[in-house]
PDB file of C-alpha atoms in Angstrom:
ATOM      1  CA  MET X  25     129.653  80.006 105.452  1.00 53.00           C
ATOM      2  CA  PHE X  26     131.925  83.081 104.354  1.00 51.00           C
ATOM      3  CA  VAL X  27     131.744  82.027 100.784  1.00 64.00           C
ATOM      4  CA  THR X  28     127.987  81.505 100.950  1.00 68.00           C
ATOM      5  CA  ARG X  29     127.439  85.043 102.470  1.00 63.00           C
ATOM      6  CA  LEU X  30     130.000  86.641  99.942  1.00 59.00           C
ATOM      7  CA  VAL X  31     128.177  85.132  96.959  1.00 69.00           C
ATOM      8  CA  SER X  32     124.624  86.073  98.333  1.00 66.00           C
ATOM      9  CA  GLY X  33     125.846  89.377  99.000  1.00 66.00           C
ATOM     10  CA  ILE X  34     127.204  89.971  95.449  1.00 75.00           C
ATOM     11  CA  VAL X  35     123.832  88.805  94.193  1.00 76.00           C
ATOM     12  CA  LEU X  36     121.969  91.178  96.381  1.00 73.00           C
ATOM     13  CA  VAL X  37     124.202  94.199  95.194  1.00 72.00           C
ATOM     14  CA  GLY X  38     123.551  93.107  91.633  1.00 80.00           C
ATOM     15  CA  LEU X  39     119.677  92.963  92.105  1.00 81.00           C
ATOM     16  CA  ALA X  40     119.857  96.293  93.959  1.00 78.00           C
ATOM     17  CA  LEU X  41     121.771  97.848  91.040  1.00 80.00           C
ATOM     18  CA  LEU X  42     119.399  96.417  88.558  1.00 84.00           C
ATOM     19  CA  THR X  43     116.032  97.540  90.313  1.00 86.00           C
ATOM     20  CA  ILE X  44     117.159 100.774  91.682  1.00 84.00           C
ATOM     21  CA  CYS X  45     118.660 102.062  88.414  1.00 82.00           C
ATOM     22  CA  THR X  46     115.708 100.988  86.473  1.00 84.00           C
ATOM     23  CA  GLY X  47     113.380 102.555  89.110  1.00 79.00           C
ATOM     24  CA  ASN X  48     109.620 103.158  88.503  1.00 87.00           C
ATOM     25  CA  TRP X  49     107.381  99.954  88.425  1.00 91.00           C
ATOM     26  CA  VAL X  50     110.451  97.641  88.526  1.00 92.00           C
ATOM     27  CA  LEU X  51     111.567  98.973  91.990  1.00 93.00           C
ATOM     28  CA  PHE X  52     107.971  99.473  93.126  1.00 94.00           C
ATOM     29  CA  ALA X  53     107.211  95.768  92.361  1.00 94.00           C
ATOM     30  CA  THR X  54     110.503  94.781  94.083  1.00 94.00           C
ATOM     31  CA  VAL X  55     109.958  96.732  97.230  1.00 96.00           C
ATOM     32  CA  LEU X  56     106.403  95.551  97.410  1.00 96.00           C
ATOM     33  CA  ALA X  57     107.435  92.018  97.162  1.00 95.00           C
ATOM     34  CA  LEU X  58     110.108  92.462  99.780  1.00 95.00           C
ATOM     35  CA  SER X  59     107.594  94.110 102.013  1.00 97.00           C
ATOM     36  CA  LEU X  60     105.129  91.059 101.610  1.00 96.00           C
ATOM     37  CA  ILE X  61     107.815  88.561 102.238  1.00 95.00           C
ATOM     38  CA  GLY X  62     109.283  90.391 105.340  1.00 95.00           C
ATOM     39  CA  ALA X  63     105.689  90.779 106.841  1.00 96.00           C
ATOM     40  CA  ASN X  64     105.304  86.886 106.256  1.00 94.00           C
ATOM     41  CA  GLU X  65     108.645  86.348 108.125  1.00 94.00           C
ATOM     42  CA  LEU X  66     107.473  88.618 111.056  1.00 95.00           C
ATOM     43  CA  TYR X  67     103.928  86.995 111.124  1.00 95.00           C
ATOM     44  CA  LYS X  68     105.441  83.685 111.517  1.00 93.00           C
ATOM     45  CA  VAL X  69     107.559  84.724 114.292  1.00 93.00           C
ATOM     46  CA  MET X  70     104.866  86.751 116.030  1.00 92.00           C
ATOM     47  CA  LYS X  71     102.433  83.722 115.781  1.00 88.00           C
ATOM     48  CA  VAL X  72      99.982  85.776 113.356  1.00 90.00           C
ATOM     49  CA  ARG X  73     100.539  82.895 110.920  1.00 81.00           C
ATOM     50  CA  PRO X  74      99.165  79.504 112.118  1.00 76.00           C
ATOM     51  CA  GLU X  75     102.031  77.111 113.276  1.00 72.00           C
ATOM     52  CA  GLU X  76     100.438  74.195 111.494  1.00 69.00           C
ATOM     53  CA  GLY X  77     100.733  75.911 108.159  1.00 71.00           C
ATOM     54  CA  GLY X  78      98.335  77.727 105.847  1.00 74.00           C
ATOM     55  CA  PHE X  79      97.072  81.302 105.956  1.00 82.00           C
ATOM     56  CA  SER X  80      95.080  82.772 108.502  1.00 90.00           C
ATOM     57  CA  LEU X  81      92.403  85.573 107.981  1.00 94.00           C
ATOM     58  CA  LEU X  82      94.241  87.992 110.091  1.00 95.00           C
ATOM     59  CA  GLU X  83      97.417  87.517 108.187  1.00 95.00           C
ATOM     60  CA  LEU X  84      95.577  87.861 104.951  1.00 96.00           C
ATOM     61  CA  ALA X  85      94.169  91.111 106.272  1.00 97.00           C
ATOM     62  CA  GLY X  86      97.762  92.279 106.966  1.00 97.00           C
ATOM     63  CA  TYR X  87      98.859  91.518 103.391  1.00 97.00           C
ATOM     64  CA  LEU X  88      95.784  93.377 102.079  1.00 97.00           C
ATOM     65  CA  GLY X  89      96.729  96.353 104.341  1.00 97.00           C
ATOM     66  CA  ILE X  90     100.190  96.340 102.848  1.00 97.00           C
ATOM     67  CA  CYS X  91      98.782  96.465  99.344  1.00 96.00           C
ATOM     68  CA  LEU X  92      96.346  99.156 100.123  1.00 95.00           C
ATOM     69  CA  TYR X  93      99.161 101.306 101.328  1.00 96.00           C
ATOM     70  CA  TYR X  94     101.334 100.629  98.326  1.00 96.00           C
ATOM     71  CA  ALA X  95      98.386 101.311  96.052  1.00 94.00           C
ATOM     72  CA  SER X  96      97.985 104.772  97.794  1.00 94.00           C
ATOM     73  CA  LEU X  97     101.500 105.517  96.975  1.00 92.00           C
ATOM     74  CA  VAL X  98     101.164 105.184  93.145  1.00 88.00           C
ATOM     75  CA  LEU X  99      97.544 105.864  92.543  1.00 86.00           C
ATOM     76  CA  ALA X 100      97.169 108.928  94.684  1.00 73.00           C
ATOM     77  CA  LYS X 101     101.012 109.936  94.801  1.00 72.00           C
ATOM     78  CA  GLY X 102     101.104 109.375  98.635  1.00 69.00           C
ATOM     79  CA  GLU X 103      98.250 111.715  99.412  1.00 79.00           C
ATOM     80  CA  TYR X 104      96.169 109.024 101.104  1.00 88.00           C
ATOM     81  CA  THR X 105      98.709 107.006 102.657  1.00 92.00           C
ATOM     82  CA  LEU X 106      97.290 107.853 106.158  1.00 93.00           C
ATOM     83  CA  GLY X 107      93.764 106.793 104.967  1.00 93.00           C
ATOM     84  CA  ALA X 108      95.225 103.538 103.497  1.00 95.00           C
ATOM     85  CA  LEU X 109      96.602 102.736 106.998  1.00 96.00           C
ATOM     86  CA  MET X 110      93.562 103.532 108.799  1.00 96.00           C
ATOM     87  CA  ALA X 111      91.625 101.444 106.339  1.00 96.00           C
ATOM     88  CA  ALA X 112      94.062  98.680 107.196  1.00 97.00           C
ATOM     89  CA  MET X 113      93.561  99.040 110.948  1.00 97.00           C
ATOM     90  CA  ILE X 114      89.865  98.917 110.458  1.00 97.00           C
ATOM     91  CA  LEU X 115      90.180  95.835 108.479  1.00 97.00           C
ATOM     92  CA  ILE X 116      92.323  94.016 110.942  1.00 97.00           C
ATOM     93  CA  MET X 117      89.965  95.005 113.641  1.00 97.00           C
ATOM     94  CA  CYS X 118      86.975  93.688 111.702  1.00 97.00           C
ATOM     95  CA  VAL X 119      88.665  90.318 111.621  1.00 96.00           C
ATOM     96  CA  TYR X 120      89.443  90.617 115.382  1.00 96.00           C
ATOM     97  CA  VAL X 121      85.753  91.471 116.254  1.00 96.00           C
ATOM     98  CA  PHE X 122      83.852  89.112 113.880  1.00 96.00           C
ATOM     99  CA  SER X 123      86.023  86.142 114.481  1.00 94.00           C
ATOM    100  CA  TYR X 124      86.444  86.646 118.302  1.00 94.00           C
ATOM    101  CA  PRO X 125      87.734  84.958 120.286  1.00 92.00           C
ATOM    102  CA  LYS X 126      89.967  83.360 117.677  1.00 92.00           C
ATOM    103  CA  TYR X 127      92.866  85.957 117.869  1.00 93.00           C
ATOM    104  CA  HIS X 128      94.292  87.552 120.939  1.00 94.00           C
ATOM    105  CA  ALA X 129      95.090  91.228 121.303  1.00 95.00           C
ATOM    106  CA  HIS X 130      98.799  90.777 120.998  1.00 94.00           C
ATOM    107  CA  GLN X 131      98.261  88.998 117.446  1.00 95.00           C
ATOM    108  CA  ILE X 132      96.137  91.989 116.212  1.00 96.00           C
ATOM    109  CA  MET X 133      98.796  94.444 117.398  1.00 96.00           C
ATOM    110  CA  ALA X 134     101.398  92.227 115.616  1.00 96.00           C
ATOM    111  CA  ALA X 135      99.615  92.342 112.327  1.00 97.00           C
ATOM    112  CA  PHE X 136      99.344  96.097 112.236  1.00 97.00           C
ATOM    113  CA  PHE X 137     102.930  96.484 113.438  1.00 97.00           C
ATOM    114  CA  GLY X 138     103.999  94.342 110.504  1.00 96.00           C
ATOM    115  CA  ILE X 139     102.409  96.833 108.101  1.00 97.00           C
ATOM    116  CA  VAL X 140     104.211  99.723 109.718  1.00 97.00           C
ATOM    117  CA  TYR X 141     107.371  98.301 110.559  1.00 96.00           C
ATOM    118  CA  VAL X 142     108.046  96.405 107.268  1.00 96.00           C
ATOM    119  CA  ALA X 143     105.889  97.733 104.527  1.00 96.00           C
ATOM    120  CA  VAL X 144     105.667 101.672 105.341  1.00 97.00           C
ATOM    121  CA  MET X 145     109.336 102.024 106.509  1.00 96.00           C
ATOM    122  CA  LEU X 146     110.706  99.886 103.463  1.00 96.00           C
ATOM    123  CA  SER X 147     108.487 101.741 101.029  1.00 96.00           C
ATOM    124  CA  CYS X 148     110.768 104.711 101.668  1.00 96.00           C
ATOM    125  CA  VAL X 149     113.412 103.154  99.369  1.00 95.00           C
ATOM    126  CA  TYR X 150     110.906 103.566  96.600  1.00 95.00           C
ATOM    127  CA  ARG X 151     109.665 106.964  97.785  1.00 95.00           C
ATOM    128  CA  THR X 152     113.339 108.237  97.975  1.00 95.00           C
ATOM    129  CA  ARG X 153     114.049 107.069  94.470  1.00 94.00           C
ATOM    130  CA  MET X 154     111.140 108.910  93.142  1.00 92.00           C
ATOM    131  CA  LEU X 155     112.298 112.226  94.621  1.00 92.00           C
ATOM    132  CA  GLU X 156     113.906 114.895  92.315  1.00 90.00           C
ATOM    133  CA  GLY X 157     117.578 113.651  92.306  1.00 90.00           C
ATOM    134  CA  GLY X 158     116.459 110.495  93.812  1.00 91.00           C
ATOM    135  CA  ALA X 159     118.393 108.302  91.505  1.00 91.00           C
ATOM    136  CA  TRP X 160     121.425 109.589  93.382  1.00 92.00           C
ATOM    137  CA  HIS X 161     120.034 110.030  96.920  1.00 93.00           C
ATOM    138  CA  VAL X 162     118.576 106.536  97.088  1.00 94.00           C
ATOM    139  CA  TRP X 163     122.071 104.970  97.248  1.00 93.00           C
ATOM    140  CA  LEU X 164     122.592 106.769 100.619  1.00 94.00           C
ATOM    141  CA  ILE X 165     120.274 104.404 102.160  1.00 94.00           C
ATOM    142  CA  PHE X 166     122.509 101.339 101.485  1.00 90.00           C
ATOM    143  CA  LEU X 167     125.673 103.413 101.781  1.00 88.00           C
ATOM    144  CA  CYS X 168     125.171 104.314 105.295  1.00 87.00           C
ATOM    145  CA  SER X 169     123.397 101.171 106.585  1.00 88.00           C
ATOM    146  CA  TRP X 170     125.501  98.482 105.099  1.00 82.00           C
ATOM    147  CA  GLY X 171     128.592 100.848 105.147  1.00 84.00           C
ATOM    148  CA  CYS X 172     128.162 101.637 108.756  1.00 85.00           C
ATOM    149  CA  ASP X 173     127.743  97.762 109.657  1.00 84.00           C
ATOM    150  CA  THR X 174     130.906  96.991 107.765  1.00 85.00           C
ATOM    151  CA  CYS X 175     132.931  99.705 109.326  1.00 86.00           C
ATOM    152  CA  ALA X 176     131.538  99.020 112.792  1.00 86.00           C
ATOM    153  CA  TYR X 177     132.390  95.470 112.509  1.00 83.00           C
ATOM    154  CA  CYS X 178     136.014  96.177 111.438  1.00 87.00           C
ATOM    155  CA  VAL X 179     136.646  98.722 114.124  1.00 87.00           C
ATOM    156  CA  GLY X 180     134.998  96.742 116.637  1.00 85.00           C
ATOM    157  CA  LYS X 181     137.135  93.760 115.799  1.00 85.00           C
ATOM    158  CA  LEU X 182     140.359  95.804 116.078  1.00 84.00           C
ATOM    159  CA  ILE X 183     139.862  98.019 119.104  1.00 86.00           C
ATOM    160  CA  GLY X 184     136.494  97.289 120.549  1.00 76.00           C
ATOM    161  CA  LYS X 185     136.405  96.905 124.350  1.00 81.00           C
ATOM    162  CA  HIS X 186     133.366  98.701 125.804  1.00 79.00           C
ATOM    163  CA  LYS X 187     130.050  96.857 125.227  1.00 85.00           C
ATOM    164  CA  MET X 188     127.229  98.958 123.632  1.00 84.00           C
ATOM    165  CA  ALA X 189     124.411  96.553 124.564  1.00 82.00           C
ATOM    166  CA  PRO X 190     125.877  93.654 126.399  1.00 81.00           C
ATOM    167  CA  VAL X 191     122.653  91.833 126.983  1.00 82.00           C
ATOM    168  CA  LEU X 192     121.018  92.260 123.708  1.00 83.00           C
ATOM    169  CA  SER X 193     124.118  92.014 121.391  1.00 82.00           C
ATOM    170  CA  PRO X 194     127.325  91.140 123.326  1.00 80.00           C
ATOM    171  CA  LYS X 195     129.573  91.377 120.339  1.00 82.00           C
ATOM    172  CA  LYS X 196     128.788  95.183 119.480  1.00 86.00           C
ATOM    173  CA  SER X 197     131.002  97.766 121.049  1.00 87.00           C
ATOM    174  CA  ILE X 198     130.947 101.564 121.543  1.00 89.00           C
ATOM    175  CA  GLU X 199     134.139 101.905 119.592  1.00 89.00           C
ATOM    176  CA  GLY X 200     132.661  99.946 116.781  1.00 89.00           C
ATOM    177  CA  ALA X 201     129.471 102.203 116.775  1.00 90.00           C
ATOM    178  CA  VAL X 202     131.717 105.259 116.603  1.00 91.00           C
ATOM    179  CA  GLY X 203     133.763 103.814 113.812  1.00 91.00           C
ATOM    180  CA  GLY X 204     130.515 102.896 111.853  1.00 91.00           C
ATOM    181  CA  VAL X 205     129.193 106.432 112.104  1.00 92.00           C
ATOM    182  CA  VAL X 206     132.560 107.952 111.160  1.00 92.00           C
ATOM    183  CA  GLY X 207     132.944 105.514 108.190  1.00 91.00           C
ATOM    184  CA  ALA X 208     129.396 106.410 107.090  1.00 92.00           C
ATOM    185  CA  ILE X 209     130.122 110.032 107.016  1.00 93.00           C
ATOM    186  CA  LEU X 210     133.369 109.538 105.087  1.00 93.00           C
ATOM    187  CA  LEU X 211     131.689 107.359 102.561  1.00 93.00           C
ATOM    188  CA  GLY X 212     128.993 110.079 102.299  1.00 93.00           C
ATOM    189  CA  LEU X 213     131.793 112.497 101.569  1.00 94.00           C
ATOM    190  CA  LEU X 214     133.441 110.175  98.972  1.00 94.00           C
ATOM    191  CA  TYR X 215     130.033 109.489  97.306  1.00 93.00           C
ATOM    192  CA  ALA X 216     129.587 113.304  97.063  1.00 94.00           C
ATOM    193  CA  LEU X 217     132.970 113.764  95.483  1.00 94.00           C
ATOM    194  CA  ALA X 218     132.252 110.775  93.090  1.00 93.00           C
ATOM    195  CA  THR X 219     128.813 112.202  91.988  1.00 91.00           C
ATOM    196  CA  GLN X 220     129.505 115.981  92.497  1.00 90.00           C
ATOM    197  CA  GLY X 221     126.719 115.939  94.981  1.00 88.00           C
ATOM    198  CA  PRO X 222     126.417 118.207  97.968  1.00 93.00           C
ATOM    199  CA  ALA X 223     129.170 117.013 100.290  1.00 92.00           C
ATOM    200  CA  THR X 224     127.807 118.501 103.581  1.00 93.00           C
ATOM    201  CA  ALA X 225     124.319 117.316 103.080  1.00 94.00           C
ATOM    202  CA  TYR X 226     125.518 113.789 102.188  1.00 94.00           C
ATOM    203  CA  MET X 227     127.759 113.686 105.173  1.00 94.00           C
ATOM    204  CA  ILE X 228     125.056 114.758 107.561  1.00 94.00           C
ATOM    205  CA  ILE X 229     122.535 112.288 106.124  1.00 95.00           C
ATOM    206  CA  CYS X 230     124.874 109.339 106.272  1.00 94.00           C
ATOM    207  CA  GLY X 231     125.928 110.155 109.727  1.00 93.00           C
ATOM    208  CA  ALA X 232     122.221 110.336 110.968  1.00 94.00           C
ATOM    209  CA  GLY X 233     121.388 107.309 108.815  1.00 94.00           C
ATOM    210  CA  ALA X 234     124.094 105.485 110.347  1.00 93.00           C
ATOM    211  CA  LEU X 235     123.016 106.136 113.943  1.00 93.00           C
ATOM    212  CA  ILE X 236     119.402 105.116 113.236  1.00 94.00           C
ATOM    213  CA  SER X 237     120.724 101.878 111.276  1.00 93.00           C
ATOM    214  CA  MET X 238     122.263 100.602 114.513  1.00 91.00           C
ATOM    215  CA  VAL X 239     118.949 101.049 116.228  1.00 92.00           C
ATOM    216  CA  GLY X 240     117.173  99.036 113.545  1.00 92.00           C
ATOM    217  CA  ASP X 241     119.782  96.171 113.765  1.00 90.00           C
ATOM    218  CA  LEU X 242     119.366  95.933 117.523  1.00 92.00           C
ATOM    219  CA  ALA X 243     115.557  96.278 117.239  1.00 93.00           C
ATOM    220  CA  ALA X 244     115.328  93.269 114.886  1.00 91.00           C
ATOM    221  CA  SER X 245     117.700  91.388 117.370  1.00 90.00           C
ATOM    222  CA  ALA X 246     115.654  92.089 120.256  1.00 92.00           C
ATOM    223  CA  ILE X 247     112.447  90.772 118.526  1.00 92.00           C
ATOM    224  CA  LYS X 248     114.445  87.618 117.699  1.00 91.00           C
ATOM    225  CA  ARG X 249     115.729  87.218 121.256  1.00 90.00           C
ATOM    226  CA  ASN X 250     112.180  87.705 122.684  1.00 91.00           C
ATOM    227  CA  MET X 251     110.764  85.033 120.422  1.00 90.00           C
ATOM    228  CA  GLY X 252     113.692  82.599 120.830  1.00 87.00           C
ATOM    229  CA  ILE X 253     114.868  82.365 117.163  1.00 89.00           C
ATOM    230  CA  LYS X 254     118.152  82.855 115.383  1.00 86.00           C
ATOM    231  CA  ASP X 255     117.033  84.079 111.958  1.00 86.00           C
ATOM    232  CA  TYR X 256     113.683  85.279 110.681  1.00 89.00           C
ATOM    233  CA  GLY X 257     114.003  82.966 107.581  1.00 80.00           C
ATOM    234  CA  LYS X 258     116.189  81.220 105.147  1.00 81.00           C
ATOM    235  CA  LEU X 259     115.395  82.930 101.927  1.00 78.00           C
ATOM    236  CA  ILE X 260     119.006  84.510 101.446  1.00 73.00           C
ATOM    237  CA  PRO X 261     121.792  81.806 101.834  1.00 71.00           C
ATOM    238  CA  GLY X 262     124.293  82.785 104.660  1.00 67.00           C
ATOM    239  CA  HIS X 263     122.124  85.721 105.654  1.00 69.00           C
ATOM    240  CA  GLY X 264     118.860  84.467 106.705  1.00 79.00           C
ATOM    241  CA  GLY X 265     115.646  86.197 105.767  1.00 87.00           C
ATOM    242  CA  ILE X 266     114.664  89.428 104.379  1.00 90.00           C
ATOM    243  CA  LEU X 267     114.320  90.938 107.920  1.00 92.00           C
ATOM    244  CA  ASP X 268     117.859  89.758 108.839  1.00 89.00           C
ATOM    245  CA  ARG X 269     119.480  91.387 105.647  1.00 86.00           C
ATOM    246  CA  PHE X 270     117.327  94.514 105.675  1.00 90.00           C
ATOM    247  CA  ASP X 271     116.973  95.181 109.335  1.00 90.00           C
ATOM    248  CA  SER X 272     119.063  98.308 109.119  1.00 92.00           C
ATOM    249  CA  VAL X 273     117.670  99.512 105.911  1.00 93.00           C
ATOM    250  CA  ILE X 274     114.184  99.446 107.294  1.00 95.00           C
ATOM    251  CA  PHE X 275     115.005 102.151 109.761  1.00 95.00           C
ATOM    252  CA  THR X 276     117.411 104.129 107.580  1.00 95.00           C
ATOM    253  CA  ALA X 277     115.171 104.458 104.523  1.00 96.00           C
ATOM    254  CA  PRO X 278     112.739 106.760 106.195  1.00 96.00           C
ATOM    255  CA  VAL X 279     115.505 108.845 107.505  1.00 94.00           C
ATOM    256  CA  ILE X 280     117.142 109.233 104.168  1.00 95.00           C
ATOM    257  CA  PHE X 281     113.825 109.980 102.692  1.00 96.00           C
ATOM    258  CA  TYR X 282     112.824 112.813 104.815  1.00 95.00           C
ATOM    259  CA  LEU X 283     116.452 114.181 105.328  1.00 94.00           C
ATOM    260  CA  SER X 284     116.881 114.105 101.355  1.00 93.00           C
ATOM    261  CA  SER X 285     113.540 116.077 101.111  1.00 91.00           C
ATOM    262  CA  ILE X 286     114.748 118.719 103.642  1.00 91.00           C
ATOM    263  CA  LEU X 287     118.350 119.030 103.073  1.00 87.00           C
ATOM    264  CA  ILE X 288     118.783 118.744  99.253  1.00 78.00           C
TER     265      ILE X 288
END
């Protein structure tokens, strides 16, 4: 299992390097694809997608909503993203109303939740890359999310005693969480020194991103526990699905995008 996770991790890093360094349409298409796959995983878990297979009209409305949102990012440079989300909501409600009583209210909520939780938040990877200086800032998303996760795991293994969320995630400790945040801040400093970037801003961004990344990780775990599953999917060997690997990135990306816009 360790070797499988390691190889998959190396491949993921390689793909991230390729797509993010290239940017533009390559990164846009990659993030859109990840959003659609992640939404598919969530829709399966939340029963928006039929258990017997195939696609439901509600599920397709969710995917169309995601595409509308991403189209607004490139065609209108983000000026009509709110309008795209409202259009997606109206589309989903049309499916709900005109096919009533085929779908329940919780499925309707899950369909729109998937658009915001997966697509909108994950799109901030692309939006950060497109900022001025974004070629450097975008790496902070992965540095503080995956860096925090690694540092928290190591510190937790060494000195972790006090449980942070004993019911939701018994293996996570307060000591590990502190170690993860401190580790992310130090990684931000090292990244600033290596790239000659603004050290103070990078450290603040990585610290804040690390805190939010832990919430993202626990949020994904909470959904899985509620729905009685171990992983969202099997797309990435040793890691699970897109939502299993990018759970913290989903929460970190918006934080990095807005903090980069404000502080740098």
